[in-house]
Coordinates of C-alpha atoms in Angstrom, one line a residue:
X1 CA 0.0 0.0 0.0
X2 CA 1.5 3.6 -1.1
X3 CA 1.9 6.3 2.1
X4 CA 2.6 9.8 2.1
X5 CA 6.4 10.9 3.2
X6 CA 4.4 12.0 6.3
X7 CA 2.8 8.8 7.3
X8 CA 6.3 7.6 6.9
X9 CA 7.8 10.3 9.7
X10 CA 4.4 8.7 11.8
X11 CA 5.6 5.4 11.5
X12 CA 9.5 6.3 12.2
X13 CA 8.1 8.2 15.4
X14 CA 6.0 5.2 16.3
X15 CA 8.7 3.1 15.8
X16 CA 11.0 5.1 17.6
X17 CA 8.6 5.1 20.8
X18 CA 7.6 1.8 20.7
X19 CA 11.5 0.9 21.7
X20 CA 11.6 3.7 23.8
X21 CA 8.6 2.1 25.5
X22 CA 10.5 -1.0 26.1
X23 CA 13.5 0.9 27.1
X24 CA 15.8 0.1 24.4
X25 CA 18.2 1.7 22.6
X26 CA 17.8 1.0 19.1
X27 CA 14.5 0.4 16.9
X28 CA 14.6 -2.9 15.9
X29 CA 12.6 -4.6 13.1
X30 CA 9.8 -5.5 15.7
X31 CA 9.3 -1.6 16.7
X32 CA 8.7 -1.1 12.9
X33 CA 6.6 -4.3 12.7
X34 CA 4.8 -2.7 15.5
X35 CA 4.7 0.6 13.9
X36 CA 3.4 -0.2 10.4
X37 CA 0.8 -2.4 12.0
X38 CA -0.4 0.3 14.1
X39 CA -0.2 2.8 10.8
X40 CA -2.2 0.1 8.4
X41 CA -5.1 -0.6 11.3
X42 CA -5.6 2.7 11.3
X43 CA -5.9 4.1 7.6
X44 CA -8.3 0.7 7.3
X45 CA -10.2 2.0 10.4
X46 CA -10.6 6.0 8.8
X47 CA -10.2 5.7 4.8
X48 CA -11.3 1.7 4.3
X49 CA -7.2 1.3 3.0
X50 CA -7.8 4.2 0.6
X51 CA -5.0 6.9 1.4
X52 CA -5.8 8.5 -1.9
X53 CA -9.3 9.4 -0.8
X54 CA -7.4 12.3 1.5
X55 CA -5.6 14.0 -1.2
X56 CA -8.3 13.7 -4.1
X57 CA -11.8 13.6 -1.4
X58 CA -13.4 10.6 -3.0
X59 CA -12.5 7.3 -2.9
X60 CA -11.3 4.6 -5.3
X61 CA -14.1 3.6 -6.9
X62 CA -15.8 7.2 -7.7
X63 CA -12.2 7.6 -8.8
X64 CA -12.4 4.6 -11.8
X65 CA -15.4 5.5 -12.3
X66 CA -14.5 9.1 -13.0
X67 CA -11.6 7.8 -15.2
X68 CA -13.3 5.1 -17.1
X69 CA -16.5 6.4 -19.3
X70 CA -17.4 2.4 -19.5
X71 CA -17.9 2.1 -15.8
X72 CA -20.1 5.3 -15.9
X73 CA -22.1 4.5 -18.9
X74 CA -22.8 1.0 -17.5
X75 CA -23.6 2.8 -13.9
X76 CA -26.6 5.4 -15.8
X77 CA -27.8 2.2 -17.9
X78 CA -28.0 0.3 -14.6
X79 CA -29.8 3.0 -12.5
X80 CA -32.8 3.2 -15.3
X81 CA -33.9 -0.7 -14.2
X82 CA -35.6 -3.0 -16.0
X83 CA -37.2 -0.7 -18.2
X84 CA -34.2 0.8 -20.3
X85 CA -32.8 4.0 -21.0
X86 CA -33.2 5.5 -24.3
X87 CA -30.2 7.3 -26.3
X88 CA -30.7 10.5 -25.3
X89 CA -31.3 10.0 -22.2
X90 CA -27.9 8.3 -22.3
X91 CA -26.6 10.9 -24.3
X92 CA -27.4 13.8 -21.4
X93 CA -26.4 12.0 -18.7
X94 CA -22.7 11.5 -19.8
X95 CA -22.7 14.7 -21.2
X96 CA -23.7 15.7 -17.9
X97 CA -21.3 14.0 -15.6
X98 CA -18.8 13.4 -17.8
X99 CA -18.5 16.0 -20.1
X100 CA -18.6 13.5 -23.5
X101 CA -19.5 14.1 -25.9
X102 CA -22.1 12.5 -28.4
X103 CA -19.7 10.8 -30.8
X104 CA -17.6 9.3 -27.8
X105 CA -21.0 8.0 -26.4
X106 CA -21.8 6.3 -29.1
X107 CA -18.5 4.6 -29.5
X108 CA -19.0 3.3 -26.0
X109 CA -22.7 2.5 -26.8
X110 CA -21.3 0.4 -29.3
X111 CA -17.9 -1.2 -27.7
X112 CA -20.2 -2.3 -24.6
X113 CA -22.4 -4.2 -27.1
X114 CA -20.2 -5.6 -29.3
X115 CA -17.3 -6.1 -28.1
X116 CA -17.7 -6.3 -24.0
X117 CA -21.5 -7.9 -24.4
X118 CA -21.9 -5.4 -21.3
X119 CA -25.3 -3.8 -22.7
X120 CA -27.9 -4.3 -24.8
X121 CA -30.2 -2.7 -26.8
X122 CA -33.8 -3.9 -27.5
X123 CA -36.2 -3.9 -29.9
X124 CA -37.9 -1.2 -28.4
X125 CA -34.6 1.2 -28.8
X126 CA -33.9 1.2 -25.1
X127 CA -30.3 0.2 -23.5
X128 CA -30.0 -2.5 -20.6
X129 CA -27.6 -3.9 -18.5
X130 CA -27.0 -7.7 -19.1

């Protein structure tokens, strides 16, 4: 798991504590055992393991989401239910949270149904999720 240069001074200090605790002179690998076990309980405790969530403010997922139009086009087809989504509906959602624009959509319209088998559309011109 990556860490910041200052969760690293955190885990030195720890380290260096923890054998200061135990009254000894050096830090030894089991101080720094000690230390990044302390360090990884907590950032699964406060971020779920996601140390990037405190730089950016939104964790992994939104974050693949945001960087993969596939995952968001799948997400908007998904949140219409059973009944579909037509094209423009599709069209103004990921032009809305995305910023894409039409020709890109369709391209990803057309990749997730031919090539990923992700979506489909029926006869009655509406998207689905498979």
């Amino acid at each position: 798991m990556p860490i910041t240069p200052r969760q690293l001074e955190s885990i030195i200090r720890l380290a260096e504590a923890e054998a200061k605790m135990y009254l000894s002179d050096t830090v030894d690998v089991k101080h720094a055992d000690s230390a990044i076990d302390l360090m990884n309980l907590f950032l699964n405790v406060t971020l779920g393991g996601d140390v990037d969530f405190a730089f950016f403010g939104v964790d992994a997922d939104q974050r693949k989401k945001d960087s993969d139009p596939r995952i968001l086009l799948r997400t908007i087809v998904k949140e219409a239910g059973p009944g579909g989504m037509d094209e423009k509906e599709i069209f103004d959602r990921m032009r809305e949270e995305g910023g894409y624009r039409l020709e890109e959509v369709e391209k990803y319209l057309r990749e997730a149904r031919e090539k990923d088998g992700t979506l489909l559309k029926d006869g009655y011109d509406k998207w689905r999720t498979v």
